[in-house]
Coordinates of C-alpha atoms in Angstrom, one line a residue:
Chain A
M13 CA 0.0 0.0 0.0
V14 CA 2.8 2.4 0.9
S15 CA 4.5 1.6 -2.4
N16 CA 1.3 2.2 -4.3
L17 CA 0.9 5.6 -2.6
R18 CA 4.5 6.4 -3.4
N19 CA 4.1 5.3 -7.0
T20 CA 0.9 7.5 -7.3
L21 CA 2.6 10.6 -5.8
E22 CA 5.6 10.1 -8.0
Y23 CA 3.4 9.8 -11.1
L24 CA 1.4 12.8 -10.2
A25 CA 4.6 14.8 -9.5
G26 CA 6.0 13.8 -12.9
E27 CA 8.8 11.7 -11.4
R28 CA 7.5 8.5 -12.9
D29 CA 6.1 7.9 -16.4
E30 CA 4.1 4.7 -15.8
A31 CA 0.8 5.4 -14.2
P32 CA -0.2 3.1 -11.3
E33 CA -2.8 0.5 -12.2
F34 CA -5.8 2.3 -10.7
L35 CA -4.9 5.5 -12.5
S36 CA -4.7 3.8 -15.9
G37 CA -7.7 1.4 -15.6
R38 CA -11.4 1.8 -16.1
F39 CA -11.7 4.6 -13.6
E40 CA -8.8 6.7 -14.9
L41 CA -10.9 9.7 -15.8
V42 CA -12.8 9.6 -12.5
V43 CA -9.6 9.4 -10.5
R44 CA -8.0 12.2 -12.5
C45 CA -11.1 14.4 -11.8
A46 CA -10.9 13.5 -8.1
V47 CA -7.2 14.4 -8.0
W48 CA -7.8 17.8 -9.6
A49 CA -10.8 18.5 -7.4
L50 CA -8.8 17.7 -4.3
A51 CA -5.9 19.9 -5.6
I52 CA -8.4 22.8 -6.1
L53 CA -9.9 22.4 -2.7
L54 CA -6.5 22.3 -1.0
I55 CA -5.3 25.3 -2.8
Y56 CA -8.5 27.2 -2.0
A57 CA -8.2 26.4 1.7
F58 CA -4.5 27.2 2.0
C59 CA -4.1 30.2 -0.3
G60 CA -4.8 32.7 2.5
Q61 CA -1.7 32.0 4.4
S62 CA -0.3 35.4 3.6
S63 CA -3.2 37.1 5.4
K64 CA -2.5 38.7 8.7
F65 CA -5.2 37.6 11.1
I66 CA -5.7 39.7 14.2
Y67 CA -9.3 38.8 15.1
I68 CA -10.0 35.1 14.7
D69 CA -13.7 35.0 15.8
F70 CA -15.7 35.9 12.7
Chain B
M26 CA -10.3 10.6 -27.2
T27 CA -8.0 13.6 -26.3
K28 CA -11.0 16.0 -26.2
R29 CA -12.9 13.6 -24.0
R30 CA -10.0 13.3 -21.6
L31 CA -10.0 17.0 -21.2
L32 CA -13.8 17.5 -21.2
L33 CA -14.6 15.2 -18.4
P34 CA -12.2 16.8 -15.9
V35 CA -13.3 20.3 -17.0
I36 CA -17.0 19.4 -16.5
S37 CA -16.2 17.7 -13.1
V38 CA -14.3 20.8 -11.9
V39 CA -17.0 23.2 -13.0
T40 CA -19.6 21.0 -11.3
L41 CA -17.5 20.8 -8.1
L42 CA -17.1 24.6 -8.0
A43 CA -20.8 25.1 -8.5
V44 CA -21.6 22.6 -5.7
A45 CA -19.0 24.2 -3.4
N46 CA -20.4 27.6 -4.1
A47 CA -23.9 26.5 -3.3
L48 CA -22.7 24.9 -0.1
M49 CA -20.7 28.0 0.8
G50 CA -23.8 30.1 0.2
L51 CA -25.8 28.0 2.6
W52 CA -22.9 28.0 5.2
S53 CA -22.7 31.8 4.9
H54 CA -26.1 32.0 6.6
R55 CA -24.4 30.8 9.8
L56 CA -21.7 33.4 9.7
P57 CA -21.7 36.2 12.3
Y58 CA -22.3 39.0 9.8
Y59 CA -25.3 37.3 8.3
R60 CA -26.8 36.5 11.7
M61 CA -26.3 40.1 12.7
L62 CA -28.4 41.2 9.7
E63 CA -31.0 38.7 10.6
K64 CA -31.0 39.9 14.2
I65 CA -31.8 43.4 12.9
R66 CA -34.5 42.1 10.6
T67 CA -36.3 40.1 13.2
A68 CA -35.9 42.6 16.2
H69 CA -39.2 43.7 17.8
D70 CA -39.6 47.4 18.0
P71 CA -36.1 48.4 19.3
N72 CA -35.8 52.0 20.4
L73 CA -32.1 52.1 21.1
L74 CA -29.5 51.2 18.4
I75 CA -25.9 50.5 19.5
V76 CA -23.3 50.7 16.8
G77 CA -19.6 49.9 17.1
N78 CA -16.8 47.4 16.9
S79 CA -15.5 44.6 19.1
L80 CA -15.3 46.9 22.1
L81 CA -19.1 46.8 22.4
T82 CA -19.9 43.3 21.3
G83 CA -20.1 41.8 24.8
L84 CA -22.3 44.7 26.2
D85 CA -24.6 43.5 29.0
E86 CA -27.8 44.7 27.5
P87 CA -30.1 43.6 30.4
A88 CA -27.8 45.4 32.9
L89 CA -28.0 48.6 30.7
V90 CA -31.8 48.4 30.5
R91 CA -32.1 47.8 34.2
A92 CA -29.9 50.8 35.1
A93 CA -31.6 53.0 32.6
N94 CA -35.0 52.0 34.0
E95 CA -33.9 53.0 37.5
G96 CA -33.1 56.4 36.0
G97 CA -36.6 56.6 34.4
E98 CA -35.7 55.7 30.8
S99 CA -37.1 52.7 29.1
F100 CA -34.9 51.1 26.4
N101 CA -35.4 48.2 24.1
P102 CA -31.8 47.9 22.7
I103 CA -30.5 46.3 19.7
N104 CA -26.7 45.9 19.7
V105 CA -25.2 45.7 16.2
A106 CA -21.6 46.1 17.2
T107 CA -19.5 43.7 15.2
V108 CA -16.1 42.3 15.8
A109 CA -13.3 43.5 13.4
S110 CA -15.6 46.0 11.7
Q111 CA -14.8 49.5 10.4
P112 CA -16.9 52.7 9.8
P113 CA -18.1 51.6 6.4
E114 CA -19.6 48.4 7.9
H115 CA -21.1 50.5 10.7
K116 CA -22.7 52.7 8.1
L117 CA -24.2 49.7 6.3
L118 CA -25.5 48.2 9.5
F119 CA -26.9 51.5 10.6
N120 CA -28.6 52.0 7.3
Y121 CA -30.2 48.6 7.4
A122 CA -31.3 49.0 11.0
Y123 CA -32.7 52.4 10.2
K124 CA -34.7 51.1 7.2
R125 CA -36.0 47.9 9.0
Q126 CA -36.7 49.3 12.4
P127 CA -38.4 52.7 12.3
S128 CA -39.0 52.5 16.1
I129 CA -35.3 53.4 16.8
R130 CA -35.2 56.7 18.6
T131 CA -31.7 56.7 20.1
L132 CA -28.4 55.9 18.5
V133 CA -25.3 55.1 20.7
V134 CA -22.0 54.8 18.9
G135 CA -19.0 53.4 20.8
I136 CA -15.6 54.6 19.6
Y137 CA -11.9 54.6 20.5
D138 CA -9.1 56.7 19.2
F139 CA -9.9 58.4 15.9
Q140 CA -12.7 56.1 14.7
L141 CA -15.0 59.0 14.0
T142 CA -12.7 61.1 12.0
T143 CA -10.0 59.0 10.3
L144 CA -10.7 58.3 6.7
V145 CA -10.9 54.5 6.2
K146 CA -9.6 53.5 2.8
S147 CA -10.5 49.9 2.1
R148 CA -10.0 47.8 -1.0
M149 CA -11.8 44.6 -1.7
T150 CA -8.7 42.7 -0.7
D151 CA -9.1 44.2 2.8
L152 CA -12.6 42.9 3.3
M153 CA -12.7 39.5 5.1
G154 CA -14.8 37.9 7.8
N155 CA -17.3 40.4 9.2
R156 CA -16.1 43.1 6.8
M157 CA -17.7 41.0 4.1
I158 CA -21.1 42.2 5.1
A159 CA -21.0 44.3 1.9
V160 CA -21.6 41.2 -0.2
D161 CA -25.1 40.7 1.2
H162 CA -27.7 41.4 -1.4
R163 CA -29.8 43.4 1.2
F164 CA -27.4 46.2 0.3
G165 CA -27.6 47.7 -3.2
F166 CA -24.4 47.5 -5.3
D167 CA -24.2 51.3 -5.6
E168 CA -24.7 51.8 -1.8
V169 CA -21.7 49.5 -1.1
V170 CA -19.6 51.2 -3.8
S171 CA -20.3 54.6 -2.3
S172 CA -19.8 53.4 1.3
Y173 CA -16.3 52.2 0.5
G174 CA -15.4 54.6 -2.3
F175 CA -14.5 51.7 -4.6
G176 CA -12.8 52.3 -7.9
A177 CA -13.5 50.4 -11.1
G178 CA -11.2 47.4 -10.2
D179 CA -12.8 47.0 -6.8
Q180 CA -16.2 47.2 -8.3
V181 CA -15.5 44.3 -10.5
E182 CA -14.1 42.3 -7.5
L183 CA -17.2 43.2 -5.5
G184 CA -19.4 42.0 -8.3
V185 CA -17.6 38.7 -8.4
A186 CA -17.7 38.3 -4.6
R187 CA -21.4 39.0 -4.5
T188 CA -22.0 36.3 -7.2
L189 CA -19.6 33.7 -5.8
P190 CA -19.8 32.8 -2.1
M191 CA -16.5 30.9 -2.4
V192 CA -14.8 34.2 -3.1
A193 CA -16.8 36.3 -0.6
N194 CA -16.4 34.0 2.3
R195 CA -12.9 32.6 1.6
G196 CA -11.6 34.2 4.8
N197 CA -13.9 32.1 6.9
V198 CA -12.3 29.0 5.5
W199 CA -8.8 30.4 5.8
K200 CA -9.6 31.1 9.5
Y201 CA -9.8 27.4 10.2
V202 CA -6.5 26.8 8.5
E203 CA -5.0 29.6 10.5
L204 CA -6.3 28.0 13.7
V205 CA -4.6 24.7 12.7
R206 CA -1.4 26.6 11.9
R207 CA -1.4 28.4 15.2
S208 CA -2.0 25.2 17.2
M209 CA 0.8 23.5 15.3
A210 CA 3.1 26.5 15.8
A211 CA 2.4 26.4 19.5
M212 CA 3.6 22.9 19.9
G213 CA 6.5 22.8 22.3
M214 CA 6.5 26.6 22.6
P215 CA 5.7 28.7 25.7
R216 CA 2.0 29.5 26.1
V217 CA 1.0 32.9 24.7
A218 CA -1.9 34.9 26.1
T219 CA -5.1 34.5 24.1
N220 CA -8.7 35.5 24.5
N221 CA -11.9 34.7 22.6
M222 CA -11.0 37.0 19.8
G223 CA -7.4 35.9 19.2
R224 CA -3.9 36.4 20.5
V225 CA -3.6 39.2 23.0
D226 CA -0.3 40.5 21.5
D227 CA -1.8 40.7 18.0
F228 CA -4.2 43.5 19.2
K229 CA -1.3 45.9 19.5
A230 CA -1.5 46.2 15.8
I231 CA -4.8 48.1 16.0
E232 CA -3.4 50.7 18.4
S233 CA -1.3 53.5 17.0
A234 CA 2.2 52.3 16.1
S235 CA 3.8 55.1 18.3
P236 CA 2.8 58.2 20.2
E237 CA 4.1 60.2 17.3
T238 CA 1.8 58.5 14.9
F239 CA -1.0 59.1 17.3
D240 CA -0.2 62.8 17.5
A241 CA -0.1 63.0 13.7
E242 CA -3.6 61.5 13.5
A243 CA -4.9 63.9 16.1
N244 CA -3.3 66.9 14.3
A245 CA -4.7 65.8 10.9
F246 CA -8.2 66.2 12.4
L247 CA -7.3 69.5 14.2
E248 CA -6.3 71.0 10.8
Q249 CA -9.8 70.5 9.5
P250 CA -12.0 69.9 12.6
D251 CA -15.3 70.5 10.8
H252 CA -16.4 67.1 9.7
F253 CA -16.4 63.4 10.7
N254 CA -15.2 60.7 8.3
P255 CA -17.7 60.1 5.4
S256 CA -19.2 57.0 7.0
Y257 CA -20.0 58.6 10.3
D258 CA -21.0 61.9 8.7
S259 CA -23.6 59.9 6.8
I260 CA -24.7 58.0 9.9
F261 CA -25.2 61.1 12.0
S262 CA -26.9 63.1 9.2
T263 CA -29.4 60.3 8.6
A264 CA -30.0 59.9 12.4
A265 CA -30.5 63.6 12.8
R266 CA -33.0 63.7 9.9
A267 CA -34.9 60.9 11.7
K268 CA -34.8 63.1 14.9
M269 CA -32.8 60.4 16.8
N270 CA -31.0 61.2 20.0
I271 CA -27.3 60.6 19.1
V272 CA -24.8 59.7 21.7
V273 CA -21.1 59.0 21.2
V274 CA -19.4 57.0 23.9
I275 CA -15.6 57.1 24.1
M276 CA -15.1 53.6 25.2
P277 CA -13.2 52.6 28.4
M278 CA -9.5 52.0 27.6
S279 CA -6.9 50.2 29.7
P280 CA -4.6 52.2 31.9
Y281 CA -1.8 51.3 29.5
H282 CA -3.5 52.8 26.5
R283 CA -4.5 55.9 28.4
A284 CA -1.0 56.4 29.8
I285 CA 0.6 56.0 26.4
F286 CA -1.9 57.8 24.2
Y287 CA -4.8 59.5 26.1
S288 CA -2.5 61.4 28.4
R289 CA -1.0 63.3 25.4
P290 CA -1.8 67.0 24.7
S291 CA -2.8 66.0 21.2
W292 CA -5.6 63.8 22.5
K293 CA -6.9 66.6 24.8
G294 CA -6.9 68.9 21.8
Y295 CA -8.6 66.3 19.7
I296 CA -11.3 65.7 22.2
A297 CA -12.0 69.4 22.7
A298 CA -12.4 69.8 18.9
L299 CA -14.5 66.7 18.7
D300 CA -16.7 68.0 21.5
Q301 CA -17.2 71.2 19.6
L302 CA -18.0 69.5 16.4
A303 CA -20.4 67.1 18.1
D304 CA -22.1 70.0 19.9
R305 CA -22.7 71.8 16.6
R306 CA -24.3 68.6 15.2
G307 CA -26.5 68.1 18.3
I308 CA -24.5 65.0 19.3
R309 CA -23.9 64.2 23.0
V310 CA -20.4 62.8 23.9
I311 CA -19.9 60.6 27.0
D312 CA -16.2 60.2 27.8
A313 CA -16.1 56.8 29.4
S314 CA -12.4 56.2 28.7
G315 CA -11.4 56.4 32.3
W316 CA -14.4 54.5 33.8
L317 CA -12.4 51.4 34.5
P318 CA -9.1 52.2 36.2
A319 CA -7.6 48.7 36.6
E320 CA -5.5 46.8 34.1
G321 CA -7.3 43.7 35.3
N322 CA -10.6 45.0 33.8
F323 CA -9.2 44.3 30.3
K324 CA -8.4 41.3 28.3
D325 CA -5.8 43.2 26.3
H326 CA -5.0 46.9 25.9
L327 CA -8.4 47.6 24.4
H328 CA -11.1 45.1 25.2
M329 CA -12.9 44.8 28.5
N330 CA -13.4 41.5 30.2
S331 CA -16.9 40.3 30.9
E332 CA -17.1 41.6 34.5
A333 CA -15.9 45.0 33.3
L334 CA -18.5 45.0 30.5
H335 CA -21.2 44.4 33.1
E336 CA -20.0 47.3 35.2
F337 CA -19.7 49.5 32.1
S338 CA -23.2 48.5 30.9
L339 CA -24.7 49.5 34.3
R340 CA -22.9 52.8 34.2
L341 CA -23.8 53.5 30.6
G342 CA -27.5 52.8 31.2
S343 CA -27.5 55.2 34.2
E344 CA -25.5 57.8 32.2
L345 CA -27.9 57.6 29.2
S346 CA -30.9 58.0 31.4
H347 CA -29.3 61.1 33.0
T348 CA -28.3 62.5 29.6
F349 CA -31.9 62.4 28.4
S350 CA -33.5 63.7 31.5
R351 CA -31.4 66.8 31.4

């Protein structure tokens, strides 16, 4: 499982050319969508890190 | 095949963003600024409107009403003071309360430092959290633009924010990330003082950077002591036209803040000029800055703790009843 995760991350990062099995099988498109969706949500949540928060109860 | 490979992710992402926006729109109904507007909408015949920022949010309204009653005044207050808000938001809240609640007869504004007179220049990028009240569709687009003095670029951003809740309420998501970041940064470090609004040390940033800066702000008003800033000018003009009693309360400040800033000649000159301006406009000023003499009455240099807020509310109720019986 750890090697699968590693292979996936390496593939997504461009380090590896061969896609892991679940990324190249029947559900390839669905998985790609999920990866991009997750990336967008993470970027959205973390892109405010340059903000200076004083009050934190809003 | 290549087009299909592109199309499906694009459709998925657009769908995801549409769903996220819809969810964020629903979630925004639970945010403090939205609840404040609902509080104004659903209030039952208030006759006292209290406007201000975080210094007034914990006001003990029952204590104020009780003390005023003992002095012969009957108040049904609605407190729209909002954490981390600025004069333009106060103006929007006041305008909404004025339109929705014609029973309001008295306006109390709680201020500190130069809140009534300093020009607040805000861009859309400055608006976050409670300052996002401007995106609510209860306020007309032109009303918001004029309240903030937005230029063309900010007007476009405002239009986008009013259409997409994910843009408007992004700060409310970032807040949770910030809380996680703070808790991780605190691991293994000495405890820092916090209160319900944030880290105590952070609030130094909303005081003047130095006594010299404070003097400069006071002197800027003293050069042209004939008007409030546009937001409060509008609030007071509207309130006067509606024949409201208008009271400005200079809020209690910690001994630290008073020693560093309010003991300065510039502050005394500023207050004298502000009193004259208020008098010309029919506004009563209550200087409560020295009502609470102990540092222990405050959570930081500016905000009273709950016991002090209770004491302040009692005294304010009594003072208001005396003010109107004169």
